[in-house]
Short mmCIF file of C-alpha atoms in Angstrom, two decimals:
data_model
loop_
_atom_site.label_atom_id
_atom_site.label_comp_id
_atom_site.label_asym_id
_atom_site.label_seq_id
_atom_site.Cartn_x
_atom_site.Cartn_y
_atom_site.Cartn_z
CA UNK A 315 -14.84 -23.45 9.58
CA UNK A 316 -16.09 -21.12 7.51
CA UNK A 317 -18.02 -17.55 8.80
CA UNK A 318 -19.78 -14.74 7.19
CA UNK A 319 -18.82 -11.58 9.26
CA UNK A 320 -21.04 -8.18 9.07
CA UNK A 321 -18.83 -5.60 10.13
CA UNK A 322 -18.63 -3.62 13.00
CA UNK A 323 -16.10 -7.01 14.31
CA UNK A 324 -17.19 -7.12 18.01
CA UNK A 325 -15.27 -8.44 20.55
CA UNK A 326 -17.95 -11.27 21.01
CA UNK A 327 -17.76 -11.77 17.31
CA UNK A 328 -13.81 -12.04 16.79
CA UNK A 329 -14.35 -14.40 19.64
CA UNK A 330 -16.00 -16.79 17.39
CA UNK A 331 -13.19 -16.66 15.17
CA UNK A 332 -10.15 -19.61 15.12
CA UNK A 333 -7.13 -19.31 13.59
CA UNK A 334 -7.32 -21.48 10.34
CA UNK A 335 -10.83 -20.39 9.73
CA UNK A 336 -12.11 -18.63 6.48
CA UNK A 337 -13.85 -15.56 6.40
CA UNK A 338 -16.22 -13.90 4.15
CA UNK A 339 -16.44 -10.10 5.35
CA UNK A 340 -19.38 -7.78 4.39
CA UNK A 341 -19.24 -3.98 5.33
CA UNK A 342 -16.88 -1.18 5.60
CA UNK A 343 -13.34 -1.32 6.47
CA UNK A 344 -10.12 1.43 6.18
CA UNK A 345 -7.46 1.18 4.81
CA UNK A 346 -3.89 2.59 6.05
CA UNK A 347 -0.22 1.22 5.63
CA UNK A 348 3.10 2.60 6.57
CA UNK A 349 2.55 6.24 6.34
CA UNK A 350 -0.93 6.92 7.26
CA UNK A 351 0.20 4.84 10.84
CA UNK A 352 2.76 7.40 10.92
CA UNK A 353 -0.02 9.84 11.18
CA UNK A 354 -2.75 8.64 12.88
CA UNK A 355 -0.06 7.90 15.90
CA UNK A 356 0.87 11.26 16.00
CA UNK A 357 -2.67 12.61 16.00
CA UNK A 358 -2.97 10.78 19.04
CA UNK A 359 0.28 12.16 20.55
CA UNK A 360 -1.44 15.43 20.09
CA UNK A 361 -5.06 14.16 21.29
CA UNK A 362 -6.59 15.05 18.11
CA UNK A 363 -9.58 13.00 16.88
CA UNK A 364 -9.01 10.17 14.17
CA UNK A 365 -10.47 10.24 10.58
CA UNK A 366 -12.25 7.00 12.00
CA UNK A 367 -13.55 5.18 14.98
CA UNK A 368 -11.24 2.62 16.06
CA UNK A 369 -13.42 0.51 18.18
CA UNK A 370 -14.50 -2.59 16.77
CA UNK A 371 -12.90 -1.44 12.99
CA UNK A 372 -10.94 -3.68 10.92
CA UNK A 373 -7.97 -1.73 9.02
CA UNK A 374 -6.67 -3.13 5.83
CA UNK A 375 -3.01 -3.01 5.04
CA UNK A 376 -3.22 -1.73 1.63
CA UNK A 377 -2.17 0.67 -0.89
CA UNK A 378 -4.35 0.24 -4.35
CA UNK A 379 -3.60 0.50 -7.20
CA UNK A 380 -5.74 3.83 -9.09
CA UNK A 381 -9.59 3.07 -10.24
CA UNK A 382 -9.94 2.51 -14.02
CA UNK A 383 -12.93 4.17 -15.35
CA UNK A 384 -16.03 1.68 -14.03
CA UNK A 385 -13.99 0.35 -10.92
CA UNK A 386 -14.55 1.19 -7.59
CA UNK A 387 -11.10 0.61 -6.84
CA UNK A 388 -8.32 -0.98 -8.78
CA UNK A 389 -5.84 -3.88 -7.66
CA UNK A 390 -6.10 -4.35 -3.68
CA UNK A 391 -3.77 -6.87 -2.05
CA UNK A 392 -2.21 -6.76 0.95
CA UNK A 393 1.12 -5.42 1.99
CA UNK A 394 3.47 -6.97 4.83
CA UNK A 395 1.84 -6.23 7.83
CA UNK A 396 5.16 -6.24 10.39
CA UNK A 397 5.73 -2.66 9.20
CA UNK A 398 3.05 -1.92 11.18
CA UNK A 399 3.83 -3.62 14.35
CA UNK A 400 5.65 -0.46 15.92
CA UNK A 401 1.69 1.20 15.85
CA UNK A 402 -0.45 -1.35 16.36
CA UNK A 403 -0.44 -2.13 19.48
CA UNK A 404 -1.53 1.27 20.66
CA UNK A 405 -4.36 0.97 18.46
CA UNK A 406 -5.75 -2.41 19.79
CA UNK A 407 -6.01 -0.95 22.77
CA UNK A 408 -8.14 1.19 21.76
CA UNK A 409 -10.74 -1.03 20.69
CA UNK A 410 -8.96 -1.58 17.03
CA UNK A 411 -10.62 -5.41 16.78
CA UNK A 412 -9.38 -6.77 13.08
CA UNK A 413 -6.07 -6.33 11.11
CA UNK A 414 -6.08 -7.90 7.36
CA UNK A 415 -2.56 -8.54 5.87
CA UNK A 416 -0.19 -10.95 5.35
CA UNK A 417 3.11 -11.85 6.89
CA UNK A 418 4.57 -12.77 10.82
CA UNK A 419 3.47 -9.81 13.57
CA UNK A 420 5.46 -9.34 15.93
CA UNK A 421 5.70 -10.53 19.84
CA UNK A 422 4.25 -7.19 20.92
CA UNK A 423 1.29 -7.50 18.29
CA UNK A 424 0.11 -10.34 19.37
CA UNK A 425 0.30 -9.67 23.18
CA UNK A 426 -2.18 -6.96 22.47
CA UNK A 427 -4.49 -8.72 20.37
CA UNK A 428 -5.01 -11.40 22.94
CA UNK A 429 -5.41 -8.46 25.57
CA UNK A 430 -8.11 -6.78 23.55
CA UNK A 431 -9.95 -9.92 21.91
CA UNK A 432 -8.62 -8.86 18.82
CA UNK A 433 -7.94 -11.12 15.12
CA UNK A 434 -5.48 -11.03 12.58
CA UNK A 435 -6.67 -11.98 9.09
CA UNK A 436 -4.24 -12.96 6.31
CA UNK A 437 -5.44 -11.70 2.01
CA UNK A 438 -3.94 -13.43 -0.33
CA UNK A 439 -0.91 -11.78 -1.09
CA UNK A 440 -0.05 -11.16 -5.00
CA UNK A 441 -4.28 -11.25 -5.81
CA UNK A 442 -4.59 -7.74 -5.59
CA UNK A 443 -6.91 -7.99 -9.30
CA UNK A 444 -8.85 -10.73 -7.65
CA UNK A 445 -9.30 -8.52 -3.93
CA UNK A 446 -9.84 -5.52 -5.84
CA UNK A 447 -12.83 -6.44 -7.32
CA UNK A 448 -14.46 -7.59 -4.14
CA UNK A 449 -14.62 -3.39 -3.17
CA UNK A 450 -18.02 -2.13 -3.96
CA UNK A 451 -17.34 1.68 -3.02
CA UNK A 452 -14.23 2.91 -1.82
CA UNK A 453 -13.51 6.84 -0.78
CA UNK A 454 -10.35 8.56 0.61
CA UNK A 455 -11.32 9.88 3.90
CA UNK A 456 -8.05 11.48 5.31
CA UNK A 457 -4.42 12.20 4.07
CA UNK A 458 -5.22 12.62 0.45
CA UNK A 459 -1.66 13.81 0.26
CA UNK A 460 -0.09 10.43 0.59
CA UNK A 461 -1.97 9.03 -2.90
CA UNK A 462 -2.24 5.21 -2.79
CA UNK A 463 -1.48 5.46 1.10
CA UNK A 464 -4.31 7.46 1.89
CA UNK A 465 -6.91 6.65 4.43
CA UNK A 466 -9.53 4.82 2.00
CA UNK A 467 -12.89 3.95 3.62
CA UNK A 468 -13.88 0.81 1.53
CA UNK A 469 -17.03 -1.25 1.00
CA UNK A 470 -16.67 -4.60 0.86
CA UNK A 471 -18.90 -7.43 0.07
CA UNK A 472 -17.73 -11.43 0.99
CA UNK A 473 -14.05 -10.16 1.05
CA UNK A 474 -11.91 -13.73 1.63
CA UNK A 475 -9.69 -13.85 4.52
CA UNK A 476 -8.02 -16.43 6.44
CA UNK A 477 -7.91 -16.02 10.33
CA UNK A 478 -4.10 -16.40 10.47
CA UNK A 479 -4.00 -15.36 14.31
CA UNK A 480 -6.81 -15.12 16.74
CA UNK A 481 -7.63 -13.79 19.53
CA UNK A 482 -6.17 -16.51 21.60
CA UNK A 483 -3.00 -15.91 19.97
CA UNK A 484 -2.78 -19.44 17.43
CA UNK A 485 -1.06 -18.42 14.57
CA UNK A 486 -1.99 -20.48 11.02
CA UNK A 487 1.70 -20.11 9.94
CA UNK A 488 3.02 -21.94 12.74
CA UNK A 489 -0.33 -24.72 12.82
CA UNK A 490 -0.41 -25.01 9.26
CA UNK A 491 3.34 -25.46 8.43
CA UNK A 492 3.56 -27.91 11.13
CA UNK A 493 0.40 -30.08 9.50
CA UNK A 494 2.06 -30.38 6.71
CA UNK A 495 5.35 -31.26 7.98
CA UNK A 496 3.62 -33.87 10.00
CA UNK A 497 1.40 -35.31 7.28
CA UNK A 498 4.73 -36.38 5.41
CA UNK A 499 6.15 -38.54 8.06
CA UNK B 189 27.44 2.38 -36.85
CA UNK B 190 22.87 2.40 -36.23
CA UNK B 191 21.99 5.74 -35.02
CA UNK B 192 18.84 4.97 -32.52
CA UNK B 193 17.13 8.30 -31.32
CA UNK B 194 16.59 7.50 -27.58
CA UNK B 195 12.76 9.49 -27.38
CA UNK B 196 11.76 5.73 -28.88
CA UNK B 197 12.84 4.46 -25.89
CA UNK B 198 9.86 6.10 -23.89
CA UNK B 199 6.77 4.50 -25.67
CA UNK B 200 8.69 0.79 -25.76
CA UNK B 201 8.73 1.57 -21.67
CA UNK B 202 5.40 2.84 -21.34
CA UNK B 203 4.03 -0.11 -23.30
CA UNK B 204 6.56 -2.60 -21.09
CA UNK B 205 5.37 -1.18 -17.89
CA UNK B 206 1.53 -1.58 -18.25
CA UNK B 207 2.26 -4.93 -20.10
CA UNK B 208 4.31 -6.60 -17.51
CA UNK B 209 2.08 -5.61 -14.52
CA UNK B 210 -0.77 -7.16 -16.28
CA UNK B 211 0.11 -10.25 -17.70
CA UNK B 212 2.97 -13.39 -16.62
CA UNK B 213 5.00 -14.55 -19.08
CA UNK B 214 3.90 -18.13 -20.27
CA UNK B 215 7.36 -19.64 -18.35
CA UNK B 216 5.69 -18.38 -14.51
CA UNK B 217 2.13 -19.41 -15.58
CA UNK B 218 2.81 -22.53 -16.79
CA UNK B 219 5.41 -23.11 -13.74
CA UNK B 220 2.50 -22.23 -11.26
CA UNK B 221 0.01 -24.59 -12.96
CA UNK B 222 2.36 -27.34 -12.76
CA UNK B 223 3.09 -26.79 -8.86
CA UNK B 224 -0.56 -26.72 -8.21
CA UNK B 225 -0.82 -30.31 -10.00
CA UNK B 226 1.71 -31.78 -7.94
CA UNK B 227 1.18 -29.98 -4.99
CA UNK B 228 -0.54 -32.84 -2.06
CA UNK B 229 -1.31 -30.29 0.66
CA UNK B 230 -5.07 -28.69 0.49
CA UNK B 231 -5.17 -25.59 2.05
CA UNK B 232 -2.37 -24.66 -0.30
CA UNK B 233 -3.93 -25.96 -3.57
CA UNK B 234 -6.95 -23.79 -2.41
CA UNK B 235 -4.33 -20.81 -2.58
CA UNK B 236 -2.80 -21.91 -5.66
CA UNK B 237 -6.16 -21.95 -7.46
CA UNK B 238 -6.70 -18.25 -5.98
CA UNK B 239 -3.65 -17.14 -7.30
CA UNK B 240 -4.37 -18.65 -11.02
CA UNK B 241 -7.92 -17.34 -10.30
CA UNK B 242 -6.38 -13.64 -10.06
CA UNK B 243 -4.01 -13.61 -13.07
CA UNK B 244 -6.83 -14.87 -14.98
CA UNK B 245 -8.30 -12.22 -13.77
CA UNK B 246 -5.91 -9.56 -14.16
CA UNK B 247 -5.47 -10.65 -18.11
CA UNK B 248 -9.58 -10.25 -18.54
CA UNK B 249 -9.95 -7.04 -16.86
CA UNK B 250 -6.55 -5.75 -17.69
CA UNK B 251 -5.81 -4.32 -14.56
CA UNK B 252 -2.39 -5.13 -12.48
CA UNK B 253 -1.70 -8.71 -11.24
CA UNK B 254 -0.72 -6.93 -8.06
CA UNK B 255 -0.92 -3.74 -6.29
CA UNK B 256 2.47 -3.59 -5.61
CA UNK B 257 3.48 -2.41 -9.52
CA UNK B 258 6.91 -2.06 -7.96
CA UNK B 259 9.96 0.66 -8.62
CA UNK B 260 10.01 0.07 -12.43
CA UNK B 261 13.70 -1.88 -12.77
CA UNK B 262 15.14 -0.94 -16.64
CA UNK B 263 17.83 -3.15 -18.18
CA UNK B 264 18.53 -1.82 -21.70
CA UNK B 265 21.49 -3.85 -23.30
CA UNK B 266 22.53 -1.87 -25.94
CA UNK B 267 24.41 -3.19 -29.18
CA UNK B 268 28.31 -2.14 -29.53
CA UNK B 269 26.93 -1.20 -33.09
CA UNK B 270 24.42 1.28 -31.76
CA UNK B 271 24.69 4.83 -31.42
CA UNK B 272 22.28 6.29 -29.01
CA UNK B 273 21.68 9.83 -30.13
CA UNK B 274 20.01 11.82 -26.73
CA UNK B 275 19.46 11.46 -23.06
CA UNK B 276 18.76 7.38 -22.85
CA UNK B 277 17.91 7.96 -18.99
CA UNK B 278 15.36 10.64 -19.68
CA UNK B 279 13.93 8.40 -22.07
CA UNK B 280 13.25 5.91 -20.46
CA UNK B 281 12.03 7.62 -16.93
CA UNK B 282 9.74 9.86 -19.52
CA UNK B 283 8.50 6.20 -20.36
CA UNK B 284 7.78 4.67 -16.47
CA UNK B 285 6.00 8.13 -15.75
CA UNK B 286 3.70 7.58 -18.85
CA UNK B 287 2.98 3.81 -18.32
CA UNK B 288 2.53 4.44 -14.54
CA UNK B 289 0.14 7.16 -15.14
CA UNK B 290 -1.96 5.83 -18.32
CA UNK B 291 -1.93 2.06 -17.02
CA UNK B 292 -3.50 3.12 -13.65
CA UNK B 293 -0.56 1.46 -12.13
CA UNK B 294 0.47 2.55 -8.00
CA UNK B 295 3.45 5.28 -7.68
CA UNK B 296 5.20 3.49 -4.69
CA UNK B 297 8.52 5.55 -5.35
CA UNK B 298 9.87 8.04 -2.41
CA UNK B 299 12.46 10.42 -3.96
CA UNK B 300 14.51 10.41 -0.37
CA UNK B 301 14.64 7.19 1.03
CA UNK B 302 14.87 9.38 5.03
CA UNK B 303 12.16 11.86 3.82
CA UNK B 304 10.04 10.04 2.27
CA UNK B 305 7.68 12.39 -0.36
CA UNK B 306 6.12 10.41 -2.98
CA UNK B 307 7.55 11.41 -6.29
CA UNK B 308 3.99 11.16 -7.72
CA UNK B 309 5.13 9.06 -11.25
CA UNK B 310 6.77 6.66 -9.93
CA UNK B 311 10.08 8.07 -11.25
CA UNK B 312 13.08 7.26 -11.34
CA UNK B 313 13.48 4.05 -12.77
CA UNK B 314 16.33 1.57 -11.74
CA UNK B 315 17.99 1.56 -15.05
CA UNK B 316 21.06 -0.87 -15.66
CA UNK B 317 22.68 -0.43 -19.05
CA UNK B 318 24.97 -3.42 -20.32
CA UNK B 319 26.90 -3.46 -23.88
CA UNK B 320 26.33 -6.09 -26.48
CA UNK B 321 27.14 -7.31 -29.78
CA UNK B 322 25.27 -6.76 -32.42
CA UNK B 323 23.27 -3.56 -33.62
CA UNK B 324 19.79 -3.85 -31.13
CA UNK B 325 18.26 -2.08 -28.24
CA UNK B 326 16.85 -4.68 -26.05
CA UNK B 327 15.16 -3.26 -23.37
CA UNK B 328 13.44 -5.25 -20.23
CA UNK B 329 11.17 -3.83 -17.61
CA UNK B 330 10.59 -5.60 -14.42
CA UNK B 331 8.54 -4.17 -11.94
CA UNK B 332 9.74 -4.99 -8.53
CA UNK B 333 8.19 -5.23 -5.70
CA UNK B 334 9.37 -4.80 -1.68
CA UNK B 335 7.39 -7.51 -0.08
CA UNK B 336 9.91 -9.65 -1.40
CA UNK B 337 12.72 -7.18 -2.04
CA UNK B 338 12.72 -6.56 1.94
CA UNK B 339 13.34 -10.29 2.61
CA UNK B 340 16.48 -10.68 0.54
CA UNK B 341 19.69 -10.60 2.35
CA UNK B 342 23.61 -10.50 1.15
CA UNK B 343 26.36 -12.01 2.57
CA UNK B 344 30.16 -12.17 2.44
CA UNK B 345 30.71 -15.81 3.00
CA UNK B 346 34.31 -16.89 3.59
CA UNK B 347 35.72 -19.22 0.86
CA UNK B 348 36.25 -22.18 2.99
CA UNK B 349 31.77 -22.10 3.62
CA UNK B 350 31.61 -23.46 -0.37
CA UNK B 351 28.88 -24.54 -1.36
CA UNK B 352 27.26 -26.03 2.11
CA UNK B 353 27.91 -22.26 3.06
CA UNK B 354 25.84 -21.16 0.16
CA UNK B 355 23.23 -23.53 0.67
CA UNK B 356 22.73 -23.11 4.63
CA UNK B 357 22.39 -18.90 3.80
CA UNK B 358 20.26 -19.53 0.93
CA UNK B 359 17.69 -21.51 2.98
CA UNK B 360 18.34 -18.84 6.13
CA UNK B 361 16.92 -16.47 4.23
CA UNK B 362 14.33 -17.84 3.01
CA UNK B 363 12.96 -19.30 6.37
CA UNK B 364 13.49 -16.01 7.88
CA UNK B 365 11.10 -14.99 4.62
CA UNK B 366 8.63 -17.11 6.01
CA UNK B 367 5.42 -15.78 4.80
CA UNK B 368 6.04 -12.24 4.18
CA UNK B 369 7.50 -12.22 0.38
CA UNK B 370 4.15 -14.06 -1.07
CA UNK B 371 5.10 -17.69 -1.40
CA UNK B 372 5.68 -19.34 -3.57
CA UNK B 373 8.63 -17.13 -4.49
CA UNK B 374 11.30 -17.47 -6.86
CA UNK B 375 14.48 -17.28 -5.36
CA UNK B 376 17.66 -15.35 -7.52
CA UNK B 377 21.16 -15.85 -5.92
CA UNK B 378 24.13 -14.09 -7.16
CA UNK B 379 27.49 -15.55 -6.49
CA UNK B 380 31.13 -13.93 -6.67
CA UNK B 381 32.03 -10.90 -7.85
CA UNK B 382 32.02 -8.07 -4.96
CA UNK B 383 29.68 -7.17 -2.70
CA UNK B 384 27.82 -4.91 -5.63
CA UNK B 385 28.16 -7.10 -8.13
CA UNK B 386 26.79 -10.07 -6.07
CA UNK B 387 23.56 -8.34 -5.76
CA UNK B 388 22.93 -7.26 -9.26
CA UNK B 389 23.46 -10.93 -10.41
CA UNK B 390 20.91 -12.11 -8.12
CA UNK B 391 18.49 -9.39 -9.61
CA UNK B 392 19.56 -10.46 -13.01
CA UNK B 393 19.02 -13.79 -11.77
CA UNK B 394 15.19 -13.00 -11.21
CA UNK B 395 14.90 -12.41 -15.17
CA UNK B 396 15.56 -16.03 -16.54
CA UNK B 397 12.85 -18.35 -17.15
CA UNK B 398 11.43 -20.41 -14.90
CA UNK B 399 12.19 -23.50 -17.18
CA UNK B 400 15.66 -22.74 -18.02
CA UNK B 401 18.29 -24.45 -16.29
CA UNK B 402 21.55 -22.47 -15.59
CA UNK B 403 23.35 -23.80 -18.72
CA UNK B 404 27.09 -24.91 -16.46
CA UNK B 405 25.76 -28.34 -15.34
CA UNK B 406 27.45 -27.52 -11.92
CA UNK B 407 25.14 -25.41 -11.12
CA UNK B 408 21.77 -26.09 -12.81
CA UNK B 409 22.47 -29.51 -10.18
CA UNK B 410 23.09 -26.60 -7.53
CA UNK B 411 20.13 -24.91 -8.16
CA UNK B 412 17.77 -27.69 -8.41
CA UNK B 413 19.22 -28.85 -5.27
CA UNK B 414 18.01 -25.84 -3.86
CA UNK B 415 14.62 -25.76 -5.18
CA UNK B 416 14.23 -29.02 -3.40
CA UNK B 417 15.48 -28.01 -0.03
CA UNK B 418 13.56 -24.80 0.03
CA UNK B 419 10.46 -27.00 -0.80
CA UNK B 420 11.52 -29.01 2.01
CA UNK B 421 10.82 -26.74 4.63
CA UNK B 422 7.19 -27.29 4.48
CA UNK B 423 6.40 -23.01 4.18
CA UNK B 424 3.73 -23.57 1.74
CA UNK B 425 2.05 -21.21 -0.80
CA UNK B 426 1.73 -17.74 1.33
CA UNK B 427 3.06 -19.31 4.52
CA UNK B 428 -0.01 -21.67 5.15
CA UNK B 429 1.87 -24.66 5.23
CA UNK B 430 2.69 -27.23 1.48
CA UNK B 431 5.26 -28.21 -0.55
CA UNK B 432 5.54 -25.32 -3.30
CA UNK B 433 7.32 -22.36 -1.60
CA UNK B 434 9.75 -21.57 -4.19
CA UNK B 435 8.80 -21.98 -8.19
CA UNK B 436 12.16 -21.73 -9.57
CA UNK B 437 15.89 -21.26 -7.89
CA UNK B 438 18.24 -19.06 -10.55
CA UNK B 439 22.06 -18.43 -9.79
CA UNK B 440 24.67 -16.02 -11.46
CA UNK B 441 27.74 -16.04 -10.80
CA UNK B 442 31.28 -14.11 -11.69
CA UNK B 443 34.81 -14.13 -11.11
CA UNK B 444 35.99 -12.80 -7.14
CA UNK B 445 38.60 -12.50 -5.15
CA UNK B 446 40.73 -14.76 -3.30
CA UNK B 447 39.61 -13.77 0.02
CA UNK B 448 35.85 -13.81 -0.50
CA UNK B 449 32.59 -15.87 -1.71
CA UNK B 450 29.98 -12.75 -1.78
CA UNK B 451 26.39 -14.33 -1.86
CA UNK B 452 23.38 -12.23 -2.48
CA UNK B 453 19.75 -13.92 -2.76
CA UNK B 454 17.32 -11.76 -3.97
CA UNK B 455 13.74 -12.86 -3.61
CA UNK B 456 10.35 -12.30 -5.77
CA UNK B 457 6.60 -13.05 -5.07
CA UNK B 458 5.24 -15.24 -7.35
CA UNK B 459 3.73 -12.56 -9.83
CA UNK B 460 7.34 -12.47 -11.15
CA UNK B 461 6.62 -9.83 -13.86
CA UNK B 462 9.10 -8.87 -16.60
CA UNK B 463 8.53 -7.90 -20.26
CA UNK B 464 10.72 -7.38 -23.13
CA UNK B 465 11.26 -5.66 -26.48
CA UNK B 466 14.12 -6.34 -28.77
CA UNK B 467 14.68 -2.84 -30.85
#
């Protein structure tokens, strides 16, 4: 099933998405990967306000290439998500509704997603040029010293995603592979 | 003796960093297009179409295919009749700095593995030097992304493990990697040598053109068998299921100790980048 979703991603909208569905996402998302996640958690530990409102937000695990003149952003495909597993449950419990990345997630992340009605989206890994060109506007809003790892606010239009793990915990990596193998029998 | 000024390498390395990150070599493109034609699974066909569309867009807009423009692995083959004048390593690093800056490539290197401060210019390169016959200098830049590098493994197998032990280990590495290294992947395998040499062989195996099998029929057959067994796993492009889990398997090997069978498996993503110039 294909959905067109406009952000923010409320719990109600997220509940309608099932593993294997395709989504075209429009609105504002935030980038954060390894170093930014570490800092975000440190800010939470110190009781500080975060650079963006996590409630109903979607975080994109990406470190883009610099924009060439005339571009909003350079190439911007997903990075492997498991490295953010240590940090994700805490953000999910604060209302983070979506994560965009690639690759498997740990059990604690999936449990936190189910608890909070959140969704894990997959973008095509390695398709950086294609995904970067769907970004209409980009600005660094925190941790500029981290370069590509800084937190960017991105305005995206029809950003192409697959629902990999839905809010009930169904996983496309498991079901897609099984369906293909079953088709060979 | 041919005298070669090391500073000449700077512009060459810079150019190769940019070229490798924007355009794939013909063998990689042909291989993925062939796999697309052979892929029976609809969702996998869709993913491969997007991957090909992305290659075209990067080419057309002269931008990086993937945002992980990697650590710059630079292989320099120096002819024995060449005398290099000056600091080769400094010239290569100057080329990486220039290429990553002028090519709008991502700077993805931290200066220390634990303290993790970005060096800001993607240096240092991972530099590999070999001496070969002749009077030429051959430079290859292979930007290596870490989604796939992180899924690579090395095991010191026992001689009694033999071919079956190697096959089992390679399959287990691909299985554990699953969707993480951006399949369809290229699988580089290093057999023999020592702990460190096996890893280097695996990395060098990733440089072989995807349409070229090992010259020794024994190893060519093993490569073909491994490719078939990997593609029977069903992981598929991006891990969403399908036939095309790997594009190619390449094995490199060296003599080894009577007690050992080192086996390194270095994975590469479908953006299997490298660019070469002969000087």
